[in-house]
Each structure stands twice: as structure tokens, then as C-alpha cells.
JSON list of C-alpha atoms in Angstrom, two decimals:
[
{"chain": "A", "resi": 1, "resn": "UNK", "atom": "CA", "xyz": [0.00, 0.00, 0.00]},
{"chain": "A", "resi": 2, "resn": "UNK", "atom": "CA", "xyz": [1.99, 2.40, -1.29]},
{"chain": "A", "resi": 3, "resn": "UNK", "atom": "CA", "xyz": [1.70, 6.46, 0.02]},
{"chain": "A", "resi": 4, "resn": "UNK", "atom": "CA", "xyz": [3.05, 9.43, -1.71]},
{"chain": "A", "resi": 5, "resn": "UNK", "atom": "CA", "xyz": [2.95, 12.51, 0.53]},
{"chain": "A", "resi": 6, "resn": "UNK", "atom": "CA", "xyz": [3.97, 15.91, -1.44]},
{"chain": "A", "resi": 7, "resn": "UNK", "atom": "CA", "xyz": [4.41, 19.37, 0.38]},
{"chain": "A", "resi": 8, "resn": "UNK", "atom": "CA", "xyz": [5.20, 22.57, -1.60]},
{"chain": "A", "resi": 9, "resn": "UNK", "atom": "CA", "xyz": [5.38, 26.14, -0.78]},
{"chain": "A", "resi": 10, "resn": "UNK", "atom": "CA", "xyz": [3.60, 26.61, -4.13]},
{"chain": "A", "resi": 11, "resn": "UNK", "atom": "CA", "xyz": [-0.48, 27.51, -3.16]},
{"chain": "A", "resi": 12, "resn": "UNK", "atom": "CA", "xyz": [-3.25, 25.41, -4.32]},
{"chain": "A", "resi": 13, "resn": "UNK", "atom": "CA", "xyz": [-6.16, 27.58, -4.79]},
{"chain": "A", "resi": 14, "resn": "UNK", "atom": "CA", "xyz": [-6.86, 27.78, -8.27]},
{"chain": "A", "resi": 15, "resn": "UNK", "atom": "CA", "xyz": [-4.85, 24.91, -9.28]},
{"chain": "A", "resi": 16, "resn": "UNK", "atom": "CA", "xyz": [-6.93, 21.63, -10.31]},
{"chain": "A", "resi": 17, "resn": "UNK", "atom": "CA", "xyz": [-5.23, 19.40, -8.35]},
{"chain": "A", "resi": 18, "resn": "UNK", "atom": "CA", "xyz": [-7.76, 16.14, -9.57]},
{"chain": "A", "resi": 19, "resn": "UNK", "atom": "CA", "xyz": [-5.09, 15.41, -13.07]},
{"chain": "A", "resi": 20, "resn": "UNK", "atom": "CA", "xyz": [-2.13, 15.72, -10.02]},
{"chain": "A", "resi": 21, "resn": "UNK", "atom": "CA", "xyz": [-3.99, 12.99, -7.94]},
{"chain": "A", "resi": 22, "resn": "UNK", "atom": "CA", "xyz": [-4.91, 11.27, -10.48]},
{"chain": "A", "resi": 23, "resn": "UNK", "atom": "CA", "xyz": [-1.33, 10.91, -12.47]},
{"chain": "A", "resi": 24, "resn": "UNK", "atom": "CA", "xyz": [0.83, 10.50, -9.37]},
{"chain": "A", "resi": 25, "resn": "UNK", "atom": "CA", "xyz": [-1.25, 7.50, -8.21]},
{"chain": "A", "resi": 26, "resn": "UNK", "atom": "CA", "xyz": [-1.04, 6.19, -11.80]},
{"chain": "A", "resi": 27, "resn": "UNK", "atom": "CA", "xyz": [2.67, 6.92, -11.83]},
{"chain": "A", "resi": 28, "resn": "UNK", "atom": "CA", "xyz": [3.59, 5.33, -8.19]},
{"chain": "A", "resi": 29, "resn": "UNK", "atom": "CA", "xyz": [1.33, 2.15, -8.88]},
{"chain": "A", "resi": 30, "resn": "UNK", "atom": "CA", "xyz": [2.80, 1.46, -12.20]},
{"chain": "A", "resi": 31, "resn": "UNK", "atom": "CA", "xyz": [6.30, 2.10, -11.11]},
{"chain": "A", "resi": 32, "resn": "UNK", "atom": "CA", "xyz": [5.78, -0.05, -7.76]},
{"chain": "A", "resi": 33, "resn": "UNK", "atom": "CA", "xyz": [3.96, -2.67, -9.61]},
{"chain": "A", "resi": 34, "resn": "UNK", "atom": "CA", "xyz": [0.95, -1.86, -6.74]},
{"chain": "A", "resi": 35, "resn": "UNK", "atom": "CA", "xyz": [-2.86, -1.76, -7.89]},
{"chain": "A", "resi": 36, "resn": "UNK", "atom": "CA", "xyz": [-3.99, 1.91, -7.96]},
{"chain": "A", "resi": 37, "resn": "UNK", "atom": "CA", "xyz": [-6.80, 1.23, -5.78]},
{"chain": "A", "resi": 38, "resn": "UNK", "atom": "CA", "xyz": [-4.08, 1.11, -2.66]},
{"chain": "A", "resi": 39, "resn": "UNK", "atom": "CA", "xyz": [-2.05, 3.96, -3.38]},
{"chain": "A", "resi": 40, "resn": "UNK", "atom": "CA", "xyz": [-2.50, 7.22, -1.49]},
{"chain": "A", "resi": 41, "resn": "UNK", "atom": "CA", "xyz": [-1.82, 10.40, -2.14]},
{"chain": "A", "resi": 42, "resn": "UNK", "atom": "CA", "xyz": [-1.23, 13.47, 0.08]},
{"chain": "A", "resi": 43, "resn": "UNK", "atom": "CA", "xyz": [-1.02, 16.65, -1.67]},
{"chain": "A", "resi": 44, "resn": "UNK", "atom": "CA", "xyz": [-0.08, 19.88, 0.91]},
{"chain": "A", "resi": 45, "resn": "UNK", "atom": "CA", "xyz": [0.30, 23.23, -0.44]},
{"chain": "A", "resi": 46, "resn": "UNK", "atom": "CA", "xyz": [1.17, 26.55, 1.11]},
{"chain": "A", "resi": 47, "resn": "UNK", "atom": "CA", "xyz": [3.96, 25.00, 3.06]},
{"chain": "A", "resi": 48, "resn": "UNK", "atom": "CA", "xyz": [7.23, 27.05, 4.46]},
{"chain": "A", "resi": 49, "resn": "UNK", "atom": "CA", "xyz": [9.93, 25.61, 2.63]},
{"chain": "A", "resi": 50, "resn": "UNK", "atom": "CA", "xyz": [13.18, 27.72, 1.56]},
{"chain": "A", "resi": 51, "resn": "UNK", "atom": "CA", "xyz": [15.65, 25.43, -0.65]},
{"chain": "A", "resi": 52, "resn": "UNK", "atom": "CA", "xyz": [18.86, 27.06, -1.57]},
{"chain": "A", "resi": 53, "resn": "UNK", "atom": "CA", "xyz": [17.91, 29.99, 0.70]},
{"chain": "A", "resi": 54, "resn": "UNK", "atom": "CA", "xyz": [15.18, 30.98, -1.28]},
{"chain": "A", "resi": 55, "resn": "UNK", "atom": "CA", "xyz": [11.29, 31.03, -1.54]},
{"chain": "A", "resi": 56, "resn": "UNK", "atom": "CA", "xyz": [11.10, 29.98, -5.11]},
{"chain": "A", "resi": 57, "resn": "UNK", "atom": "CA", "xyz": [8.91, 27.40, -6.07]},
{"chain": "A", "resi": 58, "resn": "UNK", "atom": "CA", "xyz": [10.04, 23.97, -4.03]},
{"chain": "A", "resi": 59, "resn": "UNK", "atom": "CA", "xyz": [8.49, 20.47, -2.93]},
{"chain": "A", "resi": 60, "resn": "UNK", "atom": "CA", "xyz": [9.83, 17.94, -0.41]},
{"chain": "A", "resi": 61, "resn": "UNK", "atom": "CA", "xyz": [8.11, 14.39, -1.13]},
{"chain": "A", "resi": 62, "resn": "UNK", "atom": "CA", "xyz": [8.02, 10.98, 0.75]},
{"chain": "A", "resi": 63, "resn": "UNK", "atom": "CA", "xyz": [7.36, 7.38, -0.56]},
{"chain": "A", "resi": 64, "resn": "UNK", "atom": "CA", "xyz": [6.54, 4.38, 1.56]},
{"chain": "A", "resi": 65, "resn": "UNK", "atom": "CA", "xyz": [5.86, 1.58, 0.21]},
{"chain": "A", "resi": 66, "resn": "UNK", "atom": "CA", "xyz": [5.49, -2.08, 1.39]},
{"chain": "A", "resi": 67, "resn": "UNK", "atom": "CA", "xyz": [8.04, -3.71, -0.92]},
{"chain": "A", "resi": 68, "resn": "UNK", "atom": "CA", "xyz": [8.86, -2.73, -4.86]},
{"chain": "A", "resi": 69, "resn": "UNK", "atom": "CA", "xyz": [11.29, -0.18, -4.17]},
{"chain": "A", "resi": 70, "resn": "UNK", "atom": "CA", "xyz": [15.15, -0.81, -5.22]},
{"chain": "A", "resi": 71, "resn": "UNK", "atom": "CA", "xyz": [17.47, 1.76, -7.11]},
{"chain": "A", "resi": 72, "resn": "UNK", "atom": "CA", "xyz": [16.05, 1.27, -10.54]},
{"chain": "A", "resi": 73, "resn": "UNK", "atom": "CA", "xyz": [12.40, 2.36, -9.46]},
{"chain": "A", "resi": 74, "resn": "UNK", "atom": "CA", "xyz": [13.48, 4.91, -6.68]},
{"chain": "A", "resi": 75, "resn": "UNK", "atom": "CA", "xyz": [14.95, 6.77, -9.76]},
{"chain": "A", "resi": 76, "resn": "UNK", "atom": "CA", "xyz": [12.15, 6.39, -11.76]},
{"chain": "A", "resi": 77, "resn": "UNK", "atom": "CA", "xyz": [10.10, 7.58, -9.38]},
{"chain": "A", "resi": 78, "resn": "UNK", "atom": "CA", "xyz": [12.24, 10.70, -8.55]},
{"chain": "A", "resi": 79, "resn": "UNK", "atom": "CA", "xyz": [12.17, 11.48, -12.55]},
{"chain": "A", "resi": 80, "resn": "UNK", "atom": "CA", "xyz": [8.38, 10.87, -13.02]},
{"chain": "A", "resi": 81, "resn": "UNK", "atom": "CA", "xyz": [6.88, 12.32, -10.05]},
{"chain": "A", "resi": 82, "resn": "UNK", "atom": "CA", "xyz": [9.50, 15.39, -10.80]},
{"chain": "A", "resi": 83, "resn": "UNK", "atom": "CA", "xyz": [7.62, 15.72, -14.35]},
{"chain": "A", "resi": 84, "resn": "UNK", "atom": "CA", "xyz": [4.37, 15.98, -13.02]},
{"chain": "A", "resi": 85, "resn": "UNK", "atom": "CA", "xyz": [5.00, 18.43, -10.54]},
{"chain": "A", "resi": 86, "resn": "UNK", "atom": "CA", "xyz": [6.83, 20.73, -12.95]},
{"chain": "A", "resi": 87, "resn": "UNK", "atom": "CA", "xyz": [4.41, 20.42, -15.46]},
{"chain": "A", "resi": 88, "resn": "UNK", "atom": "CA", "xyz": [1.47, 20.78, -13.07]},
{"chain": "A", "resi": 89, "resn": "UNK", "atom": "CA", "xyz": [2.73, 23.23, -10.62]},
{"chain": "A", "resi": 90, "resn": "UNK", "atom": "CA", "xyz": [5.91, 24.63, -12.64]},
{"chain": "A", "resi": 91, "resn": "UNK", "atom": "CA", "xyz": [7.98, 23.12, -10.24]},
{"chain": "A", "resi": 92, "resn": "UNK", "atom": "CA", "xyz": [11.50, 22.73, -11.16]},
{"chain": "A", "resi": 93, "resn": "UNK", "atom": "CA", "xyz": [12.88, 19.15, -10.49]},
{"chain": "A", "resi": 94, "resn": "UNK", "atom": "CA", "xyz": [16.15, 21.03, -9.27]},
{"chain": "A", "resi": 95, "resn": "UNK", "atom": "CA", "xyz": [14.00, 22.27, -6.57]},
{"chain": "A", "resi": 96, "resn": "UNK", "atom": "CA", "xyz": [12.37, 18.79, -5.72]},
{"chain": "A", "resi": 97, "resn": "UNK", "atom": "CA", "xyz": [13.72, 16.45, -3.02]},
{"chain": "A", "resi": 98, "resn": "UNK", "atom": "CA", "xyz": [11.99, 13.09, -2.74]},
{"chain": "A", "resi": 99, "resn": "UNK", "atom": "CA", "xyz": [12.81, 10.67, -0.04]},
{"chain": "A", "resi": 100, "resn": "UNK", "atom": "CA", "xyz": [11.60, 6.70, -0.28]},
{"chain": "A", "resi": 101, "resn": "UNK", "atom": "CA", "xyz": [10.75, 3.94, 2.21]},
{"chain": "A", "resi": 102, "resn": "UNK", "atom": "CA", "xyz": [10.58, 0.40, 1.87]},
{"chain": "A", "resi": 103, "resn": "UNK", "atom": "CA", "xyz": [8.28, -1.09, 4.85]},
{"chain": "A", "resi": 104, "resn": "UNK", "atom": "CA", "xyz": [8.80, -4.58, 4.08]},
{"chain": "A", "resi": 105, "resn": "UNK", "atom": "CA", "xyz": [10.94, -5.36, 6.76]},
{"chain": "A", "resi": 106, "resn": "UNK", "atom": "CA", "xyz": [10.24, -4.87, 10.45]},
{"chain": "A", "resi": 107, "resn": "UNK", "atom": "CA", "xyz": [12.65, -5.46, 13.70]},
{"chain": "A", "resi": 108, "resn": "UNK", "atom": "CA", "xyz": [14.85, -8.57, 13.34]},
{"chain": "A", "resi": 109, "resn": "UNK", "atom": "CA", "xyz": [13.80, -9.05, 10.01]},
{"chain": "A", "resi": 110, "resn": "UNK", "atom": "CA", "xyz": [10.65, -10.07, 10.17]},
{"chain": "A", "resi": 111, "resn": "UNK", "atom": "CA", "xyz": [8.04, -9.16, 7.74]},
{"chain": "A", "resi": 112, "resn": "UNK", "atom": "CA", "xyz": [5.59, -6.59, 9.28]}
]
């Protein structure tokens, strides 16, 4: 059950944020290899975030996920969900910091 949680500085009112929801679920299922019907997605706007000292446009993103994550989709994720936020909310993906989880295992090991 995969969960994409995306905060920007950039503000939401006005924006039609249903193609955002609707294309970063697509993207993180079919990246994953999850069913869309189990991904979330968190969309925050107006957040304080400076990157680089500045107040330019910027968005900090997580990704958990309970297995399908290694280095191959981690980057396609990062170069995907990058697109869609700089096409949607003129983002640049130099400004765009995404961080990834892989739940699968829990203490000692053991599967959660």
C-alpha cells in the first residue's frame, strides 16, 4: 500500500489538483507494480519551505511503500513524479527532493 505525501510552498487555490492525484497515483502504482486502488496520495500546499535559501517554487516528497522499491524504481520515481510536478505546478525538479521507504521489513527481520 503504497503512500506518496507531497508538500510545496507553491499555493493550491486555483490549481486543479484532480489530473495531479490522479497521475501521481497512476505513476507510483505502475512504477511499484501496486494496484492503484491502494495507493495514497497526500497533496499539501502553502507549506514554508526555503531550498537554496530561497522562496522559489520547491516540494519535499516521501514514498513508503510495502516492498517494490530498489534503485532502478526509486529513480524512476524521482524522474516521473518530478515531471508531473513541474508540469502541473511549474515546479522545477532542481527544486524537488523526494525521499523513499521500503516497509517490508520490520525489527529482526521479520516481515511486518
Amino acid at each position: 500500500m503504497p503512500c506518496l505525501y507531497i508538500s510545496t510552498n507553491v499555493k493550491l487555490d486555483g490549481v486543479e489538483t484532480d489530473s495531479i492525484f490522479s497521475e501521481a497515483t497512476k505513476a507510483v502504482a505502475t512504477i511499484i507494480g501496486k494496484p492503484e486502488k491502494f495507493v495514497m496520495v497526500i497533496l499539501k500546499g502553502s507549506v514554508a519551505i526555503s531550498f537554496g535559501g530561497n522562496n522559489d517554487p520547491a516540494a519535499y516528497a516521501e514514498v513508503v511503500s510495502m516492498g517494490g522499491i530498489n534503485s532502478a524504481v526509486k529513480k524512476e520515481l524521482i524522474v516521473t513524479l518530478g515531471t508531473i510536478l513541474e508540469s502541473k505546478l511549474s515546479i522545477p525538479r532542481t527544486r524537488f527532493f523526494l525521499k523513499v521507504y521500503d516497509t517490508t521489513l520490520g525489527r529482526n527481520k521479520s516481515k511486518l
